[in-house]
CSV table of C-alpha atoms and ligand atoms in Angstrom, one decimal:
chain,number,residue,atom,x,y,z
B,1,UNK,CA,69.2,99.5,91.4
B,2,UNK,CA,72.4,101.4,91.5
B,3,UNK,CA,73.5,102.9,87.9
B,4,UNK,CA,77.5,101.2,87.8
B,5,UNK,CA,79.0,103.1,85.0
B,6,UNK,CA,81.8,105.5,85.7
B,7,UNK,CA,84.0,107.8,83.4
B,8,UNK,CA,87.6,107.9,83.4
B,9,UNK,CA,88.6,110.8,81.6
B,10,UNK,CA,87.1,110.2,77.7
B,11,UNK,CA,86.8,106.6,78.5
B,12,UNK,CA,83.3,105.0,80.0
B,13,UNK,CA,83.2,101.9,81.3
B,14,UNK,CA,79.9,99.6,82.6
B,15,UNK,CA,81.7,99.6,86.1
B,16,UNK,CA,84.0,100.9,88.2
B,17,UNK,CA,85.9,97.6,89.2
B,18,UNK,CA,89.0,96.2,86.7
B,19,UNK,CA,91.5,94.0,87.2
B,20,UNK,CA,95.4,95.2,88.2
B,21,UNK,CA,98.0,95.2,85.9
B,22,UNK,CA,99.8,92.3,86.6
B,23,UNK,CA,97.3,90.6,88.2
B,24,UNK,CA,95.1,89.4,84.8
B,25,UNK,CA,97.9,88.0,82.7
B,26,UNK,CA,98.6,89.4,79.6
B,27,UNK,CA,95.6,87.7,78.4
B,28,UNK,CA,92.5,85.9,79.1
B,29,UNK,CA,93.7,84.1,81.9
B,30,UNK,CA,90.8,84.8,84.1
B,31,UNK,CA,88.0,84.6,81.9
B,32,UNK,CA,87.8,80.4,82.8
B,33,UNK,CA,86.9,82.6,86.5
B,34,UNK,CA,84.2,85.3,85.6
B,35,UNK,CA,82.8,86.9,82.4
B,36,UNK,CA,85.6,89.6,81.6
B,37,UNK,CA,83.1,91.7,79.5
B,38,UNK,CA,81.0,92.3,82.6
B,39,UNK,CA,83.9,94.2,84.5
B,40,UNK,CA,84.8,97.6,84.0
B,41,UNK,CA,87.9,97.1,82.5
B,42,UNK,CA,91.5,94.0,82.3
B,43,UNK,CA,94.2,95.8,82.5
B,44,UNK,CA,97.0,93.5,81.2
B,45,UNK,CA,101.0,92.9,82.7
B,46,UNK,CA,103.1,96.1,81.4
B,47,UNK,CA,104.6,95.1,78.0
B,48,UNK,CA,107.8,96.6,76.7
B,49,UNK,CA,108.7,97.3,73.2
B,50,UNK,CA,110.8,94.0,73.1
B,51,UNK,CA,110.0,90.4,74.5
B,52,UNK,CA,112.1,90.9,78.6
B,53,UNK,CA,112.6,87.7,80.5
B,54,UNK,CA,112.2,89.6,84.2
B,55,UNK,CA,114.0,88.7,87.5
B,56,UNK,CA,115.3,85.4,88.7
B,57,UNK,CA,113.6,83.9,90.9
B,58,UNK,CA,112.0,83.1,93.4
B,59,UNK,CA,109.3,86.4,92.7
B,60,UNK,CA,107.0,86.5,95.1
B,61,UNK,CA,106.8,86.0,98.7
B,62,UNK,CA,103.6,86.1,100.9
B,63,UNK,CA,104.8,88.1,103.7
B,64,UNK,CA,102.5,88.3,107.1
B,65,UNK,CA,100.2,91.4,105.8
B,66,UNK,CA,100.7,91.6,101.7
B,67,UNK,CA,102.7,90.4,99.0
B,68,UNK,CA,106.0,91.3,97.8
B,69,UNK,CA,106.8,90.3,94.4
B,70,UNK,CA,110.1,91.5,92.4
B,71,UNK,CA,108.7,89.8,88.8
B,72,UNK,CA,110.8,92.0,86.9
B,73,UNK,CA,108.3,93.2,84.3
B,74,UNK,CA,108.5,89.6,82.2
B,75,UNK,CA,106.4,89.8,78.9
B,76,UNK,CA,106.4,89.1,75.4
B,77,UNK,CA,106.5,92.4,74.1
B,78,UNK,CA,103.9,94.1,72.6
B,79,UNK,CA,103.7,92.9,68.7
B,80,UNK,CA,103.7,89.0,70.2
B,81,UNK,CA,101.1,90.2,73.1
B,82,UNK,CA,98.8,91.9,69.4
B,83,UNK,CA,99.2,89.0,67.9
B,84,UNK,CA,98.9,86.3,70.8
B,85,UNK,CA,96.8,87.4,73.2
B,86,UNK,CA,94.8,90.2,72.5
B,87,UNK,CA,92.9,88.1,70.1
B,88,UNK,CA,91.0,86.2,73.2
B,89,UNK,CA,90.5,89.4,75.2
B,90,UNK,CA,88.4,90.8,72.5
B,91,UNK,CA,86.5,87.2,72.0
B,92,UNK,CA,86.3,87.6,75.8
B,93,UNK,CA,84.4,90.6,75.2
B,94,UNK,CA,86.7,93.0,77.7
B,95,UNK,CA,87.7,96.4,77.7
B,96,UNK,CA,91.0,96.2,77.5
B,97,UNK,CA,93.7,98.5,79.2
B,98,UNK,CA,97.7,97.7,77.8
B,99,UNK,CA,99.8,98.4,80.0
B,100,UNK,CA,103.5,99.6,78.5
B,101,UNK,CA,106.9,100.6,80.4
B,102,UNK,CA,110.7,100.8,79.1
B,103,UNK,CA,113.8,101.1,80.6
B,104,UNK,CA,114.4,104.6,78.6
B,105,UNK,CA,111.9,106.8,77.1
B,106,UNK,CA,112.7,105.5,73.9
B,107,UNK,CA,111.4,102.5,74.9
B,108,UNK,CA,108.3,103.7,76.3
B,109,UNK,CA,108.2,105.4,72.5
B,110,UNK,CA,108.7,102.3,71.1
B,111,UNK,CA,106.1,100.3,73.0
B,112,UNK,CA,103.5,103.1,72.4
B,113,UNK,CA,104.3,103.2,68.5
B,114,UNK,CA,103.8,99.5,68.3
B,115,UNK,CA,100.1,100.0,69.7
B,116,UNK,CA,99.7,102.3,67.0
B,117,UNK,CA,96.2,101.0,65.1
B,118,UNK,CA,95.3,98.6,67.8
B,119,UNK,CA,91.4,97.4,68.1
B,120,UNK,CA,88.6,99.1,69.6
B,121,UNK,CA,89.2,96.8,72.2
B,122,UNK,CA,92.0,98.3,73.8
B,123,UNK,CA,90.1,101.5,75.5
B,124,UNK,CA,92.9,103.1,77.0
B,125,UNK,CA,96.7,102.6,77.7
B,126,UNK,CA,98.6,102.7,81.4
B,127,UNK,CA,102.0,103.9,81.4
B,128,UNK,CA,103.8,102.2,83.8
B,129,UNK,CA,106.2,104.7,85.3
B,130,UNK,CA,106.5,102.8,88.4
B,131,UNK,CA,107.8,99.7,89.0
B,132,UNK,CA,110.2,99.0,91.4
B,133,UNK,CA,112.2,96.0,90.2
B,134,UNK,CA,113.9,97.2,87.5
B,135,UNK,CA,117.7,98.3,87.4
B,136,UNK,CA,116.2,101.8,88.0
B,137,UNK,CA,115.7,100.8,91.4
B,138,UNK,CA,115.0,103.8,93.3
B,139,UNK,CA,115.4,106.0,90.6
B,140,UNK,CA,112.0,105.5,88.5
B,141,UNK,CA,110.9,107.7,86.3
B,142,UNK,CA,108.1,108.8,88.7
B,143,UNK,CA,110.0,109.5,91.2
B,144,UNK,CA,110.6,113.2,89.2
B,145,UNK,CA,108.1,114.9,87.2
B,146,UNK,CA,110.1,116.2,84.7
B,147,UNK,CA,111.1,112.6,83.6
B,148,UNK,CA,107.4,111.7,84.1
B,149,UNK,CA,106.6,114.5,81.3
B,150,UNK,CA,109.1,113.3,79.3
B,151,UNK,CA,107.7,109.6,79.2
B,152,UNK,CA,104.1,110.9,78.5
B,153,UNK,CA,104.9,113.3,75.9
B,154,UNK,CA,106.9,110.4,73.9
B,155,UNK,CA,104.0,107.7,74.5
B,156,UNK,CA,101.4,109.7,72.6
B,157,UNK,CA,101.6,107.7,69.5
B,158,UNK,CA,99.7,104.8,70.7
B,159,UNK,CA,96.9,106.6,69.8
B,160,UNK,CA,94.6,106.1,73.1
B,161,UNK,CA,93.7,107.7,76.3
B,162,UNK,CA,96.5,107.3,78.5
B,163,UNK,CA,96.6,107.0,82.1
B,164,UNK,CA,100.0,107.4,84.2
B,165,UNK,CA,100.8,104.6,87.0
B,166,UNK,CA,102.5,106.4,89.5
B,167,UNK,CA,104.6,105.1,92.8
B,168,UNK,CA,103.7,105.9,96.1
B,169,UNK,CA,107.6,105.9,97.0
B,170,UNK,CA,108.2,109.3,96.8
B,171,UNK,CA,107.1,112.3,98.5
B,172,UNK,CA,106.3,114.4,94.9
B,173,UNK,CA,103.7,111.7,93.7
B,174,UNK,CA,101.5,115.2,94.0
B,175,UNK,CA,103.4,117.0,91.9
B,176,UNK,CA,104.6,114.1,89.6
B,177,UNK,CA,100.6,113.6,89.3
B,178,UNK,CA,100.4,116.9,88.0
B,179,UNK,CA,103.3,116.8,85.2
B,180,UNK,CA,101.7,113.8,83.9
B,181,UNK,CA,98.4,115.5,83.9
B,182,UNK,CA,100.2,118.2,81.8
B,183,UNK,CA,102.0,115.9,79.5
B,184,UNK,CA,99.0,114.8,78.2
B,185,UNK,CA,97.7,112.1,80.7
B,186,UNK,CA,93.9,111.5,80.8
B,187,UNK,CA,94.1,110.1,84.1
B,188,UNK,CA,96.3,108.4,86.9
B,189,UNK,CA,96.5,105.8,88.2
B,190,UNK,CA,97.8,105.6,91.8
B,191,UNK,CA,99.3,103.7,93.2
B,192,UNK,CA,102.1,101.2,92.3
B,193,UNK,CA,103.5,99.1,95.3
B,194,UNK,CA,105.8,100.0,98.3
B,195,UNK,CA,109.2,99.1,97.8
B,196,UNK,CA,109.6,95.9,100.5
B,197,UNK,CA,112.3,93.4,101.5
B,198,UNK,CA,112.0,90.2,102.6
B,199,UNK,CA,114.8,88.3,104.7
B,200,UNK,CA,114.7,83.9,105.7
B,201,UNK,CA,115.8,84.4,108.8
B,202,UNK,CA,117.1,80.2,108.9
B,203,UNK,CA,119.5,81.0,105.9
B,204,UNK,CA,120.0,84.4,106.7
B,205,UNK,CA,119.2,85.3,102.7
B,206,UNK,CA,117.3,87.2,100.5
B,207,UNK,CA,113.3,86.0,100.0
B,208,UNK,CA,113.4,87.1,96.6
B,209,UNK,CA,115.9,86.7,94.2
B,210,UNK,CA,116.5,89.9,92.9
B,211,UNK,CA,119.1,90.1,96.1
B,212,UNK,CA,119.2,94.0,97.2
B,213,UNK,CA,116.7,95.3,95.0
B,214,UNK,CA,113.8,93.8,97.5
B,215,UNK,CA,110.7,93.6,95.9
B,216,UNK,CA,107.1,95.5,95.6
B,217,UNK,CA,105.1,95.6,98.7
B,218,UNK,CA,100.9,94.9,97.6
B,219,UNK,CA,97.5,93.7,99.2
B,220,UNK,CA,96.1,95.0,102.5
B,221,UNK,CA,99.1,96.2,104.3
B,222,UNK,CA,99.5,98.9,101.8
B,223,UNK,CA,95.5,99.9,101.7
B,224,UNK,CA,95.7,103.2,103.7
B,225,UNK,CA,98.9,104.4,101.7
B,226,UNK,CA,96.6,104.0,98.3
B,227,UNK,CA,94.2,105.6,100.1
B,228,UNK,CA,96.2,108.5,101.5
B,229,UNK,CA,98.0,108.8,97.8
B,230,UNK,CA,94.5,109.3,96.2
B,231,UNK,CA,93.1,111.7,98.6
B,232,UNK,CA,96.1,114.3,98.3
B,233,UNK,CA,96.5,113.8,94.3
B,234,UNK,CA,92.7,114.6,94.5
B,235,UNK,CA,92.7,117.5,96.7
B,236,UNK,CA,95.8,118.9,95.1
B,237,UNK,CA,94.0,118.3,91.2
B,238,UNK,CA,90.3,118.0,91.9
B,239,UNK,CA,89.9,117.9,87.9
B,240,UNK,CA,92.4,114.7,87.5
B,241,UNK,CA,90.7,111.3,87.3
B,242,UNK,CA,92.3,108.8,88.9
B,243,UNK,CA,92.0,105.0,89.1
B,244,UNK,CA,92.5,103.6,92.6
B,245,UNK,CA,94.5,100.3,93.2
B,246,UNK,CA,95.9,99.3,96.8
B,247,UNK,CA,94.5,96.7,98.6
B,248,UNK,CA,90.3,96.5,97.2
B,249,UNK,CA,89.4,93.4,98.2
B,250,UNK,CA,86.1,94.1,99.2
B,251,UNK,CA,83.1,96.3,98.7
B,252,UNK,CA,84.5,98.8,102.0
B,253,UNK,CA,88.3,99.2,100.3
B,254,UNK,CA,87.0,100.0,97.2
B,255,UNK,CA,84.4,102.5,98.2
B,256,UNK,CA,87.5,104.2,100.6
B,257,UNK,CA,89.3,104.9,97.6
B,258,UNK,CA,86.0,106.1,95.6
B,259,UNK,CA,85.4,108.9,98.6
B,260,UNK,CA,88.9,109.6,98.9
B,261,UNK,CA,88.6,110.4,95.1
B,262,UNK,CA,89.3,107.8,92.9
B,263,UNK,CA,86.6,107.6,89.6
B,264,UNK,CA,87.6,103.3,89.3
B,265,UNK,CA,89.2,101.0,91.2
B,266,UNK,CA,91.6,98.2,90.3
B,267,UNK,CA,91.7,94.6,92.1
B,268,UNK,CA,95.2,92.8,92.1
B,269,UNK,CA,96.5,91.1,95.2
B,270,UNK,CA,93.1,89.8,96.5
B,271,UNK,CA,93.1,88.4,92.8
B,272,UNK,CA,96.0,85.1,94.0
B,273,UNK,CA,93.7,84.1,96.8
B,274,UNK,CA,90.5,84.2,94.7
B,275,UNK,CA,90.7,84.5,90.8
B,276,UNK,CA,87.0,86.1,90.7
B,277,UNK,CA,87.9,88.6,93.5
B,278,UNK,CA,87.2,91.0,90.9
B,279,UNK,CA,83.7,90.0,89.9
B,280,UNK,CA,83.1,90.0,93.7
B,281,UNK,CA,84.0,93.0,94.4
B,282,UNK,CA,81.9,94.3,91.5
B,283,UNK,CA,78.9,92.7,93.1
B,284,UNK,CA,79.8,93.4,96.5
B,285,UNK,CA,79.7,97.3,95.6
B,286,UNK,CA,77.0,97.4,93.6
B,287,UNK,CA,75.2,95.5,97.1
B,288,UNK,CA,76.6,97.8,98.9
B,289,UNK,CA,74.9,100.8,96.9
B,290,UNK,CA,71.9,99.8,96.9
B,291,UNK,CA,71.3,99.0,100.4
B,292,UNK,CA,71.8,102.6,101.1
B,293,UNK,CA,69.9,103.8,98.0
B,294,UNK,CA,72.9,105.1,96.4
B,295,UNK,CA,71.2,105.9,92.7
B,296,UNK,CA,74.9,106.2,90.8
B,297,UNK,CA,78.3,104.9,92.0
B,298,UNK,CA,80.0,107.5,90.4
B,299,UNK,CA,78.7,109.9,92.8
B,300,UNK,CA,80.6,108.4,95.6
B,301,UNK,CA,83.8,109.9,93.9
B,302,UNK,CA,85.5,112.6,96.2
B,303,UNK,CA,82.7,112.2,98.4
B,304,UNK,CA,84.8,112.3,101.1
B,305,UNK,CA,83.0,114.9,104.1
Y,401,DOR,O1,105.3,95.6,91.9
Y,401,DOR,C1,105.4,95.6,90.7
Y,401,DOR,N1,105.9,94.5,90.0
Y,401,DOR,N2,105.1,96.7,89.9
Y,401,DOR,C2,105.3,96.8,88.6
Y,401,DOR,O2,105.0,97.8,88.1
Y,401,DOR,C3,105.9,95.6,87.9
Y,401,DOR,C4,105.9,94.4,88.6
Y,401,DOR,C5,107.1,93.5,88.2
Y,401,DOR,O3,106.9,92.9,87.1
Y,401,DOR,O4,108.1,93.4,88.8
């Protein structure tokens, strides 16, 4: 047998496989698929201080090699999502990761302040730094480290290990990766997806309806830029954990972003085509190990020659 528990940071989990924020829901949605308690971790859709009603639509778009979606960051808000949803996670028996974001650091403040005394359940929280369909646009908080500190040193009231979800569309993720890490995050978690645009080339219009602001590039066409992200944060901070998401939809794309350095990996886009993608993978790794008598996943982190 191969041993599947992993350490991010202060947190352990019973694998290194969890479902990507935005992927799972803000809830139990895929427990009807696979037993949520057996995966390392759900990490839920960001939630902001305040219910947000997202982008117009249409959202998504399944483009030749990935997915672009320009959701707008749509939830409840994080006293509905305590009081709604959280309650079936924890029957569900998962480790729970909440994701938060804001549109100013207050917000993020906010958001982390009304996690404040949250269950057991919730094992860590993911600051979402990252997306690219808000107003922001191009201009996200991690894109610049010194906003990146800012965000992490206001978020610290939610009273958990928190892990920073950086974007891949800048050059300084390295050294944005290394402000959070000094701000007070655990871990990060790299990367967040490549801004995209889609155009219907019949009506000559925008795919997704949040016009010029395009969408977020995910699934297998942006695989090697996760992979490359992780391996430079990971050279750069060899003592930063980081969780991997990009494109796992097997046991091989998972165990690329394990060698490359990442301590867990996170399955999203492979999650639309197949709702137990991330129980699969799970096994698939695990299968993986042991036909090469692999003792411990964990030691395949970094293990890059
Ligand atoms: O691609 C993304 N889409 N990344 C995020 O962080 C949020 C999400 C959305 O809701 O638009």
């Amino acid at each position: 047998p191969c041993a599947m528990d992993v350490e991010v940071g202060s947190v352990r989990l019973p694998s290194p496989v969890m479902t990507a924020s935005g992927t799972a829901g803000h809830g139990a949605e895929l427990a009807a698929y696979q037993d949520l308690s057996a995966l390392g971790a759900v990490v839920v859709k960001s939630l902001s201080a305040d219910p947000w009603p997202g982008n117009p639509a249409p959202r998504v778009h399944a483009a030749a090699a990935g997915m672009l979606n320009s959701v707008g960051l749509q939830g409840p808000g994080v006293a509905a999502w305590r009081a709604d949803d959280l309650p079936a996670l924890a029957a569900a028996g998962a480790r729970v990761v909440a994701s938060i974001w804001g549109r100013s650091v207050d917000d993020y403040r906010r958001a982390a302040e009304a996690l404040a005394g949250v269950g057991d359940e919730v094992v860590a929280v993911e600051v979402n730094l990252s997306c690219p369909n808000t107003e922001a646009g191009r201009d996200l908080f991690a894109h610049d480290p010194d906003a990146t500190a800012e965000v992490l040193a206001a978020t610290v009231a939610c009273g958990r290990p928190r892990w920073a979800k950086l974007s891949p569309n800048t050059p300084r993720v390295v050294e944005v990766a290394g402000a959070a890490a000094d701000a007070g995050a655990e871990a990060v978690t790299l990367v967040n997806t490549v801004m995209g645009l889609a155009i219907d080339p019949e009506t000559r219009t925008y795919r997704l309806g949040a016009g010029e602001r395009g969408g977020g590039l995910s699934g297998a066409a942006i695989h090697p830029v996760a992979v490359r992200v992780v391996h430079d944060v990971h050279r750069a901070h060899p003592g930063l954990p980081i969780v991997g998401v990009g494109g796992v939809a097997d046991a091989a794309t998972a165990v690329e972003l394990l060698l490359a350095g990442a301590s867990a990996v996170q399955v999203g886009t492979a999650t639309f085509a197949d709702p137990r993608a991330p129980s699969r993978v799970q096994r698939d790794l695990e299968h993986w190990c042991r036909r090469r008598g692999i003792p411990a996943v964990a030691e395949l982190t970094g293990g890059l020659r």
